[in-house]
mmCIF file of C-alpha atoms in Angstrom:
data_model
loop_
_atom_site.group_PDB
_atom_site.id
_atom_site.type_symbol
_atom_site.label_atom_id
_atom_site.label_comp_id
_atom_site.label_asym_id
_atom_site.label_seq_id
_atom_site.Cartn_x
_atom_site.Cartn_y
_atom_site.Cartn_z
ATOM 1 C CA MET J 1 114.895 88.163 130.314
ATOM 2 C CA SER J 2 115.074 90.997 127.735
ATOM 3 C CA SER J 3 112.324 93.631 127.635
ATOM 4 C CA TYR J 4 110.685 94.777 124.393
ATOM 5 C CA ALA J 5 108.319 97.546 123.334
ATOM 6 C CA VAL J 6 105.351 96.302 121.282
ATOM 7 C CA VAL J 7 103.554 98.308 118.590
ATOM 8 C CA ASP J 8 100.465 96.661 117.096
ATOM 9 C CA SER J 9 100.649 97.642 113.430
ATOM 10 C CA HIS J 10 97.132 96.621 112.374
ATOM 11 C CA VAL J 11 94.117 97.601 114.452
ATOM 12 C CA HIS J 12 90.559 98.430 113.371
ATOM 13 C CA LEU J 13 88.343 100.321 115.819
ATOM 14 C CA TYR J 14 84.788 101.609 115.542
ATOM 15 C CA PRO J 15 82.028 102.802 117.890
ATOM 16 C CA HIS J 16 78.628 101.153 118.056
ATOM 17 C CA ALA J 17 76.987 104.400 116.989
ATOM 18 C CA GLU J 18 78.737 104.202 113.585
ATOM 19 C CA VAL J 19 78.566 100.463 112.883
ATOM 20 C CA SER J 20 75.945 101.018 110.158
ATOM 21 C CA SER J 21 78.565 102.930 108.136
ATOM 22 C CA LEU J 22 80.755 99.827 107.758
ATOM 23 C CA ALA J 23 80.462 98.338 104.276
ATOM 24 C CA TRP J 24 80.778 94.746 105.502
ATOM 25 C CA CYS J 25 78.850 94.704 108.774
ATOM 26 C CA HIS J 26 75.281 93.716 109.623
ATOM 27 C CA ASP J 27 73.491 92.821 112.838
ATOM 28 C CA GLU J 28 74.229 89.088 112.408
ATOM 29 C CA HIS J 29 77.946 89.600 111.825
ATOM 30 C CA PRO J 30 80.186 88.258 114.621
ATOM 31 C CA LEU J 31 81.939 91.633 114.840
ATOM 32 C CA TYR J 32 78.736 93.671 115.055
ATOM 33 C CA GLY J 33 78.893 96.034 118.023
ATOM 34 C CA GLN J 34 81.548 98.302 119.445
ATOM 35 C CA TYR J 35 85.286 97.694 119.272
ATOM 36 C CA SER J 36 86.938 100.677 120.844
ATOM 37 C CA ILE J 37 89.904 101.239 123.170
ATOM 38 C CA ASP J 38 88.200 99.699 126.203
ATOM 39 C CA GLU J 39 87.578 96.465 124.280
ATOM 40 C CA TYR J 40 91.111 96.516 122.847
ATOM 41 C CA LEU J 41 92.699 96.936 126.272
ATOM 42 C CA ARG J 42 90.660 94.052 127.623
ATOM 43 C CA ALA J 43 91.962 91.963 124.744
ATOM 44 C CA THR J 44 95.601 92.898 125.367
ATOM 45 C CA ARG J 45 95.695 92.987 129.161
ATOM 46 C CA GLY J 46 97.551 89.666 129.286
ATOM 47 C CA LEU J 47 100.758 91.540 128.375
ATOM 48 C CA SER J 48 100.619 93.266 131.764
ATOM 49 C CA ASP J 49 100.631 89.925 133.613
ATOM 50 C CA VAL J 50 103.835 89.239 135.487
ATOM 51 C CA VAL J 51 104.585 86.295 133.190
ATOM 52 C CA HIS J 52 104.585 88.548 130.139
ATOM 53 C CA SER J 53 106.022 91.713 131.719
ATOM 54 C CA ASN J 54 109.016 91.700 129.363
ATOM 55 C CA HIS J 55 106.742 92.934 126.519
ATOM 56 C CA ASN J 56 105.214 96.379 126.925
ATOM 57 C CA LEU J 57 102.424 97.494 124.607
ATOM 58 C CA GLN J 58 103.176 101.062 123.530
ATOM 59 C CA GLY J 59 100.268 101.594 121.158
ATOM 60 C CA PHE J 60 98.907 100.794 117.718
ATOM 61 C CA ILE J 61 98.591 101.854 114.099
ATOM 62 C CA PHE J 62 94.926 102.443 113.240
ATOM 63 C CA VAL J 63 93.980 101.053 109.811
ATOM 64 C CA GLU J 64 90.765 102.124 108.098
ATOM 65 C CA THR J 65 87.818 99.754 108.580
ATOM 66 C CA ASP J 66 86.268 99.763 105.103
ATOM 67 C CA ARG J 67 83.491 102.288 105.575
ATOM 68 C CA LYS J 68 80.916 102.676 102.827
ATOM 69 C CA SER J 69 82.653 104.685 100.122
ATOM 70 C CA SER J 70 83.158 105.330 96.428
ATOM 71 C CA TRP J 71 86.274 106.594 94.721
ATOM 72 C CA GLU J 72 84.332 107.861 91.706
ATOM 73 C CA THR J 73 82.819 111.026 93.222
ATOM 74 C CA GLU J 74 83.746 113.308 96.091
ATOM 75 C CA SER J 75 80.414 112.573 97.752
ATOM 76 C CA GLY J 76 81.615 108.964 98.056
ATOM 77 C CA TRP J 77 84.432 110.106 100.317
ATOM 78 C CA GLU J 78 82.220 111.152 103.213
ATOM 79 C CA GLY J 79 82.190 107.777 105.001
ATOM 80 C CA PRO J 80 85.991 107.538 105.273
ATOM 81 C CA LEU J 81 86.209 111.232 106.219
ATOM 82 C CA CYS J 82 83.736 110.639 109.053
ATOM 83 C CA GLU J 83 85.964 107.791 110.197
ATOM 84 C CA LEU J 84 88.770 110.340 110.557
ATOM 85 C CA ASP J 85 86.529 112.357 112.878
ATOM 86 C CA TRP J 86 86.244 109.211 115.024
ATOM 87 C CA ILE J 87 89.957 108.374 115.202
ATOM 88 C CA LYS J 88 90.740 112.046 115.842
ATOM 89 C CA ARG J 89 88.576 111.888 118.973
ATOM 90 C CA ILE J 90 90.684 108.955 120.165
ATOM 91 C CA ALA J 91 94.027 110.555 119.267
ATOM 92 C CA ASP J 92 93.019 113.894 120.800
ATOM 93 C CA GLY J 93 91.575 112.343 123.960
ATOM 94 C CA ALA J 94 88.131 113.853 123.311
ATOM 95 C CA PRO J 95 85.588 111.004 123.638
ATOM 96 C CA ARG J 96 81.851 111.248 123.209
ATOM 97 C CA PRO J 97 79.722 109.522 125.869
ATOM 98 C CA GLY J 98 79.616 105.764 125.388
ATOM 99 C CA GLU J 99 82.426 105.569 122.820
ATOM 100 C CA GLY J 100 84.648 103.399 125.002
ATOM 101 C CA HIS J 101 87.774 105.521 125.288
ATOM 102 C CA SER J 102 89.191 108.125 127.657
ATOM 103 C CA PRO J 103 91.583 111.108 127.439
ATOM 104 C CA GLN J 104 94.473 109.031 128.829
ATOM 105 C CA HIS J 105 94.136 106.648 125.879
ATOM 106 C CA ALA J 106 95.219 109.305 123.362
ATOM 107 C CA ARG J 107 98.897 108.259 123.694
ATOM 108 C CA LEU J 108 98.111 104.796 122.277
ATOM 109 C CA CYS J 109 97.397 106.020 118.736
ATOM 110 C CA LEU J 110 100.840 106.059 117.102
ATOM 111 C CA GLY J 111 99.738 106.229 113.488
ATOM 112 C CA ILE J 112 96.714 106.431 111.182
ATOM 113 C CA VAL J 113 96.247 104.721 107.799
ATOM 114 C CA PRO J 114 93.094 106.188 106.216
ATOM 115 C CA TRP J 115 91.188 105.065 103.123
ATOM 116 C CA ALA J 116 92.021 106.903 99.917
ATOM 117 C CA PRO J 117 90.568 106.913 96.354
ATOM 118 C CA LEU J 118 93.623 105.482 94.604
ATOM 119 C CA PRO J 119 91.834 104.524 91.348
ATOM 120 C CA SER J 120 91.071 108.219 90.776
ATOM 121 C CA GLY J 121 94.664 109.340 90.137
ATOM 122 C CA SER J 122 97.007 111.831 91.758
ATOM 123 C CA GLU J 123 94.871 114.944 91.239
ATOM 124 C CA ALA J 124 91.939 113.411 93.110
ATOM 125 C CA MET J 125 94.347 112.027 95.722
ATOM 126 C CA SER J 126 95.705 115.496 96.354
ATOM 127 C CA THR J 127 92.181 116.908 96.744
ATOM 128 C CA TYR J 128 91.130 114.075 99.058
ATOM 129 C CA VAL J 129 94.251 114.338 101.209
ATOM 130 C CA GLN J 130 93.644 118.050 101.702
ATOM 131 C CA LYS J 131 90.080 117.326 102.861
ATOM 132 C CA ALA J 132 91.365 114.584 105.158
ATOM 133 C CA ALA J 133 94.031 116.892 106.585
ATOM 134 C CA ASP J 134 91.401 119.548 107.241
ATOM 135 C CA ARG J 135 89.285 116.989 109.145
ATOM 136 C CA LEU J 136 92.181 115.804 111.292
ATOM 137 C CA GLY J 137 93.747 119.202 111.959
ATOM 138 C CA SER J 138 96.876 118.862 114.108
ATOM 139 C CA THR J 139 96.265 115.097 114.330
ATOM 140 C CA TRP J 140 97.230 114.848 110.639
ATOM 141 C CA ARG J 141 100.802 114.381 111.880
ATOM 142 C CA LEU J 142 99.814 110.768 112.613
ATOM 143 C CA ALA J 143 98.662 110.011 109.041
ATOM 144 C CA LYS J 144 101.461 107.820 107.702
ATOM 145 C CA GLY J 145 99.952 106.002 104.738
ATOM 146 C CA PHE J 146 96.755 105.037 102.932
ATOM 147 C CA ARG J 147 94.802 101.909 102.135
ATOM 148 C CA TYR J 148 92.474 100.969 99.325
ATOM 149 C CA LEU J 149 91.345 97.334 99.406
ATOM 150 C CA VAL J 150 92.035 95.570 96.127
ATOM 151 C CA GLN J 151 91.430 91.916 97.004
ATOM 152 C CA ASP J 152 87.762 92.067 95.986
ATOM 153 C CA LYS J 153 88.335 94.221 92.895
ATOM 154 C CA PRO J 154 88.583 93.092 89.253
ATOM 155 C CA ALA J 155 91.881 91.978 87.806
ATOM 156 C CA GLY J 156 93.916 94.902 86.543
ATOM 157 C CA THR J 157 92.600 97.438 89.083
ATOM 158 C CA MET J 158 95.996 98.206 90.585
ATOM 159 C CA LEU J 159 97.715 98.327 87.187
ATOM 160 C CA THR J 160 95.673 101.160 85.679
ATOM 161 C CA ASP J 161 97.502 104.396 84.948
ATOM 162 C CA PRO J 162 95.507 106.428 87.531
ATOM 163 C CA PHE J 163 96.201 103.845 90.262
ATOM 164 C CA ILE J 164 99.942 103.812 89.518
ATOM 165 C CA ASP J 165 99.860 107.611 89.368
ATOM 166 C CA SER J 166 98.345 107.686 92.870
ATOM 167 C CA ILE J 167 100.962 105.258 94.210
ATOM 168 C CA LYS J 168 103.773 107.386 92.777
ATOM 169 C CA TRP J 169 102.182 110.500 94.319
ATOM 170 C CA MET J 170 102.176 108.789 97.710
ATOM 171 C CA GLY J 171 105.874 107.947 97.452
ATOM 172 C CA ARG J 172 106.808 111.478 96.456
ATOM 173 C CA ASN J 173 104.860 112.827 99.433
ATOM 174 C CA GLY J 174 106.198 110.382 102.000
ATOM 175 C CA TYR J 175 103.163 108.119 102.502
ATOM 176 C CA ALA J 176 103.169 104.314 102.612
ATOM 177 C CA PHE J 177 100.634 102.123 100.838
ATOM 178 C CA ASP J 178 98.947 99.378 102.859
ATOM 179 C CA LEU J 179 98.397 96.610 100.315
ATOM 180 C CA GLY J 180 96.037 93.732 100.958
ATOM 181 C CA VAL J 181 95.685 90.868 98.487
ATOM 182 C CA ASP J 182 93.919 87.529 98.920
ATOM 183 C CA ALA J 183 95.851 84.714 97.267
ATOM 184 C CA ARG J 184 93.578 81.934 98.490
ATOM 185 C CA SER J 185 90.186 83.429 97.693
ATOM 186 C CA GLY J 186 91.167 85.639 94.775
ATOM 187 C CA GLY J 187 93.999 83.580 93.297
ATOM 188 C CA LEU J 188 97.765 83.823 92.992
ATOM 189 C CA TRP J 189 97.332 86.267 90.110
ATOM 190 C CA GLN J 190 96.765 88.925 92.789
ATOM 191 C CA LEU J 191 100.317 88.413 94.063
ATOM 192 C CA ARG J 192 101.674 88.534 90.510
ATOM 193 C CA GLU J 193 99.742 91.723 89.863
ATOM 194 C CA ALA J 194 101.043 93.222 93.121
ATOM 195 C CA VAL J 195 104.632 92.652 91.994
ATOM 196 C CA GLU J 196 103.935 94.334 88.666
ATOM 197 C CA MET J 197 102.221 97.247 90.426
ATOM 198 C CA ILE J 198 105.206 97.779 92.736
ATOM 199 C CA ARG J 199 107.659 97.725 89.848
ATOM 200 C CA LYS J 200 105.587 100.204 87.836
ATOM 201 C CA ALA J 201 105.245 102.470 90.893
ATOM 202 C CA HIS J 202 109.007 102.459 91.506
ATOM 203 C CA GLU J 203 109.983 102.814 87.840
ATOM 204 C CA GLY J 204 111.788 106.084 87.149
ATOM 205 C CA GLU J 205 111.554 107.257 90.759
ATOM 206 C CA PRO J 206 114.646 108.238 92.761
ATOM 207 C CA GLU J 207 115.254 106.031 95.793
ATOM 208 C CA THR J 208 113.986 108.704 98.163
ATOM 209 C CA SER J 209 110.638 108.893 96.324
ATOM 210 C CA LYS J 210 109.908 105.182 95.935
ATOM 211 C CA VAL J 211 106.726 104.387 97.797
ATOM 212 C CA THR J 212 106.942 102.015 100.760
ATOM 213 C CA ILE J 213 104.567 99.047 100.451
ATOM 214 C CA VAL J 214 103.285 97.390 103.617
ATOM 215 C CA ILE J 215 101.660 94.049 102.796
ATOM 216 C CA SER J 216 98.833 93.254 105.174
ATOM 217 C CA THR J 217 98.450 89.536 105.794
ATOM 218 C CA ASP J 218 95.199 90.067 107.671
ATOM 219 C CA ALA J 219 91.749 88.595 107.245
ATOM 220 C CA ASP J 220 89.236 89.808 104.705
ATOM 221 C CA ILE J 221 86.399 90.981 106.948
ATOM 222 C CA HIS J 222 83.875 90.188 104.215
ATOM 223 C CA ASN J 223 84.836 86.556 103.718
ATOM 224 C CA MET J 224 87.091 85.675 106.654
ATOM 225 C CA HIS J 225 89.865 84.726 104.247
ATOM 226 C CA HIS J 226 93.541 85.255 105.009
ATOM 227 C CA MET J 227 95.433 87.518 102.653
ATOM 228 C CA CYS J 228 98.642 86.637 100.846
ATOM 229 C CA LYS J 229 98.706 83.007 102.054
ATOM 230 C CA PRO J 230 97.276 79.696 100.892
ATOM 231 C CA ASP J 231 94.818 77.813 103.069
ATOM 232 C CA MET J 232 96.746 76.614 106.126
ATOM 233 C CA ARG J 233 94.018 74.036 106.695
ATOM 234 C CA SER J 234 95.048 72.156 103.522
ATOM 235 C CA ARG J 235 97.280 69.348 104.779
ATOM 236 C CA ASP J 236 98.285 65.924 103.619
ATOM 237 C CA LYS J 237 97.537 62.769 105.619
ATOM 238 C CA ASP J 238 100.667 63.357 107.742
ATOM 239 C CA GLY J 239 99.646 66.914 108.647
ATOM 240 C CA ASN J 240 102.165 68.652 106.398
ATOM 241 C CA PRO J 241 101.303 71.545 104.036
ATOM 242 C CA ILE J 242 100.314 70.341 100.577
ATOM 243 C CA ALA J 243 103.563 70.801 98.667
ATOM 244 C CA GLU J 244 102.207 72.199 95.412
ATOM 245 C CA ALA J 245 100.090 74.915 97.054
ATOM 246 C CA PHE J 246 102.894 75.890 99.428
ATOM 247 C CA GLN J 247 105.463 76.049 96.634
ATOM 248 C CA ASP J 248 103.194 78.135 94.397
ATOM 249 C CA TRP J 249 102.617 80.594 97.230
ATOM 250 C CA SER J 250 106.315 80.672 98.113
ATOM 251 C CA HIS J 251 107.279 81.409 94.504
ATOM 252 C CA GLU J 252 105.032 84.466 94.336
ATOM 253 C CA VAL J 253 106.006 85.745 97.795
ATOM 254 C CA THR J 254 109.664 85.378 96.769
ATOM 255 C CA ARG J 255 108.987 87.787 93.909
ATOM 256 C CA LEU J 256 107.313 90.227 96.314
ATOM 257 C CA ALA J 257 110.254 90.031 98.703
ATOM 258 C CA SER J 258 112.644 90.854 95.853
ATOM 259 C CA CYS J 259 111.045 94.302 95.498
ATOM 260 C CA SER J 260 112.613 97.169 97.422
ATOM 261 C CA ASN J 261 110.757 99.134 100.102
ATOM 262 C CA VAL J 262 108.408 96.247 100.892
ATOM 263 C CA TYR J 263 107.466 95.099 104.401
ATOM 264 C CA ILE J 264 105.122 92.282 105.395
ATOM 265 C CA LYS J 265 102.832 92.176 108.413
ATOM 266 C CA VAL J 266 102.591 88.971 110.412
ATOM 267 C CA SER J 267 98.934 89.082 111.362
ATOM 268 C CA GLY J 268 95.581 87.457 110.885
ATOM 269 C CA GLY J 269 96.548 83.785 110.934
ATOM 270 C CA PHE J 270 93.497 82.534 112.819
ATOM 271 C CA SER J 271 91.344 82.975 109.735
ATOM 272 C CA GLU J 272 93.483 80.314 108.010
ATOM 273 C CA MET J 273 93.492 77.719 110.776
ATOM 274 C CA ASP J 274 90.907 75.483 112.350
ATOM 275 C CA ALA J 275 88.894 77.621 114.768
ATOM 276 C CA LEU J 276 89.977 77.587 118.412
ATOM 277 C CA PRO J 277 87.471 76.686 121.139
ATOM 278 C CA PRO J 278 85.306 79.547 122.457
ATOM 279 C CA GLU J 279 86.778 81.729 125.167
ATOM 280 C CA GLY J 280 84.934 79.995 128.016
ATOM 281 C CA GLU J 281 86.217 76.591 126.989
ATOM 282 C CA GLN J 282 89.772 77.898 126.630
ATOM 283 C CA ARG J 283 89.701 79.442 130.111
ATOM 284 C CA ALA J 284 88.448 76.151 131.553
ATOM 285 C CA LEU J 285 91.584 74.385 130.320
ATOM 286 C CA GLY J 286 94.454 73.837 132.703
ATOM 287 C CA SER J 287 97.825 75.415 131.938
ATOM 288 C CA PRO J 288 99.330 72.258 130.379
ATOM 289 C CA GLU J 289 96.334 71.810 128.060
ATOM 290 C CA ARG J 290 96.322 75.482 127.033
ATOM 291 C CA ASP J 291 100.070 75.444 126.433
ATOM 292 C CA ALA J 292 99.668 72.341 124.278
ATOM 293 C CA LEU J 293 96.908 74.048 122.286
ATOM 294 C CA LEU J 294 99.147 77.047 121.541
ATOM 295 C CA ARG J 295 102.119 74.812 120.675
ATOM 296 C CA GLY J 296 99.931 73.011 118.189
ATOM 297 C CA LEU J 297 98.940 76.325 116.595
ATOM 298 C CA ARG J 298 102.533 77.411 116.292
ATOM 299 C CA ASN J 299 103.514 74.098 114.680
ATOM 300 C CA TRP J 300 100.631 74.608 112.248
ATOM 301 C CA ALA J 301 101.813 78.082 111.235
ATOM 302 C CA GLU J 302 105.576 77.523 111.404
ATOM 303 C CA PRO J 303 106.213 76.497 107.758
ATOM 304 C CA TRP J 304 104.760 79.799 106.535
ATOM 305 C CA LEU J 305 106.423 81.894 109.228
ATOM 306 C CA LYS J 306 109.816 80.331 108.466
ATOM 307 C CA GLU J 307 109.387 81.017 104.765
ATOM 308 C CA VAL J 308 108.467 84.658 105.368
ATOM 309 C CA LEU J 309 111.489 85.062 107.670
ATOM 310 C CA THR J 310 113.782 83.501 105.069
ATOM 311 C CA LEU J 311 112.464 85.671 102.245
ATOM 312 C CA PHE J 312 111.963 89.029 103.961
ATOM 313 C CA GLY J 313 114.375 88.811 106.885
ATOM 314 C CA PRO J 314 113.600 90.067 110.404
ATOM 315 C CA ARG J 315 113.978 93.767 109.532
ATOM 316 C CA ARG J 316 111.100 93.718 107.024
ATOM 317 C CA MET J 317 108.620 91.754 109.147
ATOM 318 C CA ILE J 318 106.066 93.626 111.266
ATOM 319 C CA PHE J 319 103.895 92.415 114.124
ATOM 320 C CA GLY J 320 100.158 93.048 113.824
ATOM 321 C CA SER J 321 97.075 91.591 115.484
ATOM 322 C CA ASP J 322 94.345 92.488 112.987
ATOM 323 C CA TYR J 323 92.142 93.290 115.974
ATOM 324 C CA PRO J 324 89.179 92.673 116.255
ATOM 325 C CA VAL J 325 89.117 90.359 113.214
ATOM 326 C CA CYS J 326 91.497 88.053 115.103
ATOM 327 C CA ASN J 327 88.565 87.292 117.428
ATOM 328 C CA ILE J 328 87.034 85.220 114.634
ATOM 329 C CA GLY J 329 88.678 81.836 114.910
ATOM 330 C CA GLY J 330 90.794 82.897 117.901
ATOM 331 C CA GLY J 331 88.202 82.205 120.580
ATOM 332 C CA GLY J 332 86.847 85.645 121.433
ATOM 333 C CA ASN J 333 87.806 89.100 122.669
ATOM 334 C CA GLY J 334 89.269 87.919 125.960
ATOM 335 C CA VAL J 335 91.755 85.419 124.509
ATOM 336 C CA SER J 336 92.339 85.903 120.756
ATOM 337 C CA TRP J 337 94.869 88.752 120.840
ATOM 338 C CA MET J 338 96.994 87.007 123.438
ATOM 339 C CA ASN J 339 96.755 83.710 121.587
ATOM 340 C CA TRP J 340 98.145 85.339 118.446
ATOM 341 C CA TRP J 341 100.847 87.165 120.392
ATOM 342 C CA SER J 342 101.857 83.930 122.139
ATOM 343 C CA LEU J 343 102.057 82.027 118.850
ATOM 344 C CA VAL J 344 104.203 84.700 117.203
ATOM 345 C CA ASN J 345 106.337 85.283 120.292
ATOM 346 C CA GLY J 346 107.263 81.612 120.514
ATOM 347 C CA PHE J 347 108.427 81.706 116.920
ATOM 348 C CA VAL J 348 110.489 84.912 117.095
ATOM 349 C CA GLU J 349 112.154 83.904 120.374
ATOM 350 C CA ASP J 350 113.486 80.799 118.630
ATOM 351 C CA HIS J 351 114.474 82.425 115.340
ATOM 352 C CA MET J 352 115.512 86.055 115.980
ATOM 353 C CA SER J 353 118.257 87.807 117.917
ATOM 354 C CA ASN J 354 117.338 90.258 120.672
ATOM 355 C CA GLU J 355 118.003 93.172 118.330
ATOM 356 C CA ASP J 356 115.857 91.676 115.572
ATOM 357 C CA GLN J 357 113.042 90.939 118.017
ATOM 358 C CA ALA J 358 113.044 94.578 119.114
ATOM 359 C CA SER J 359 112.758 95.655 115.483
ATOM 360 C CA PHE J 360 110.024 93.114 114.737
ATOM 361 C CA TRP J 361 107.837 94.046 117.708
ATOM 362 C CA ALA J 362 107.999 97.811 117.209
ATOM 363 C CA GLY J 363 110.791 99.426 115.233
ATOM 364 C CA ASN J 364 109.997 97.982 111.803
ATOM 365 C CA ALA J 365 106.389 99.214 111.877
ATOM 366 C CA LEU J 366 107.333 102.737 112.799
ATOM 367 C CA ARG J 367 110.151 102.761 110.258
ATOM 368 C CA ALA J 368 107.785 101.583 107.514
ATOM 369 C CA TYR J 369 105.294 104.285 108.445
ATOM 370 C CA SER J 370 108.010 106.981 108.626
ATOM 371 C CA ARG J 371 107.808 107.721 112.332
ATOM 372 C CA ASP J 372 110.958 109.718 113.017
ATOM 373 C CA ASP J 373 111.182 108.247 116.514
ATOM 374 C CA PHE J 374 111.207 104.578 115.434
ATOM 375 C CA ASN J 375 114.592 104.000 117.085
ATOM 376 C CA LYS J 376 113.063 104.942 120.435
ATOM 377 C CA TYR J 377 110.775 101.905 120.199
ATOM 378 C CA ALA J 378 113.240 99.531 118.528
ATOM 379 C CA GLN J 379 115.226 99.052 121.715
ATOM 380 C CA TYR J 380 115.395 96.233 124.185
ATOM 381 C CA SER J 381 116.592 96.089 127.764
ATOM 382 C CA PRO J 382 118.842 93.097 128.423
ATOM 383 C CA GLY J 383 117.641 90.823 131.190
#
């Protein structure tokens, strides 16, 4: 059995002490509380079981968690900058009491994707990035890209001149753009607009300066909607995807895949499926029943996964969990991460070579985020 390194490309973490700074969270929200390294390691500990010992979790890419912010004034940047203070404590192994991480956990943070005020243009981006670099200090080496959520913004947001200017600035300075769009909730126009944005951003740029776009197919924390995909729950009487919706989605994703320097994350599917039973009920199932449950999930997701593989190929697909958002619909913190990993692993084992699996689980993410050592993780040990 071949052995693979695993890098989780899409993880959100926050301490309980700072939960009030999250733009989307309130005390009735299912993700209210603390989701730090301790909680994450409890979620992923199944990979250390003897059955799953051929996959070794190396670490994660931290993606900003949508803190309260505004791109319009520098005072609106303080929430995201404070978030950098938090992830720096993790990456530097310098926890505060009760934060749920320890010095030995520092090695797990392999990259940071902060928020940035993209609608403000390149001059503001440059000013913000300098402030962010000052906050992170030597940990700035881990900052590999930026994110600004567009799925809940008005049409045309990512096509304005300042936004395109910011994207071009990122490409020239070696940063990736984490793009999240919501085709089901927002409409397929978001995918069309994303294609136009990418083409404008790449226009006139030499190949070495074209920004890398990483499409996040994770859940919208505000609305629990899955980005970049239609509703997987919409089926005909025989249980097959409704053809028109699937074909419309496929057409737009085909156009995205035709753009250069574009990767797609395979993450966040539970928000598009019927919710799994709560953790306690799942653990009460015997192995045959649990295996059947996961096989059913994979069959549910397979049409979309096959289409993404066909369009993007295995070297532009990236594994991500969207932790802790995957807990919603996945059953809970003790089972959701492993459920998603199991679903995806079953698919890639059947459809990818050993070399492509190694790239999918780790190498592609670190290549997309310009980690010079991506080849170190994109290896597998033959069984």
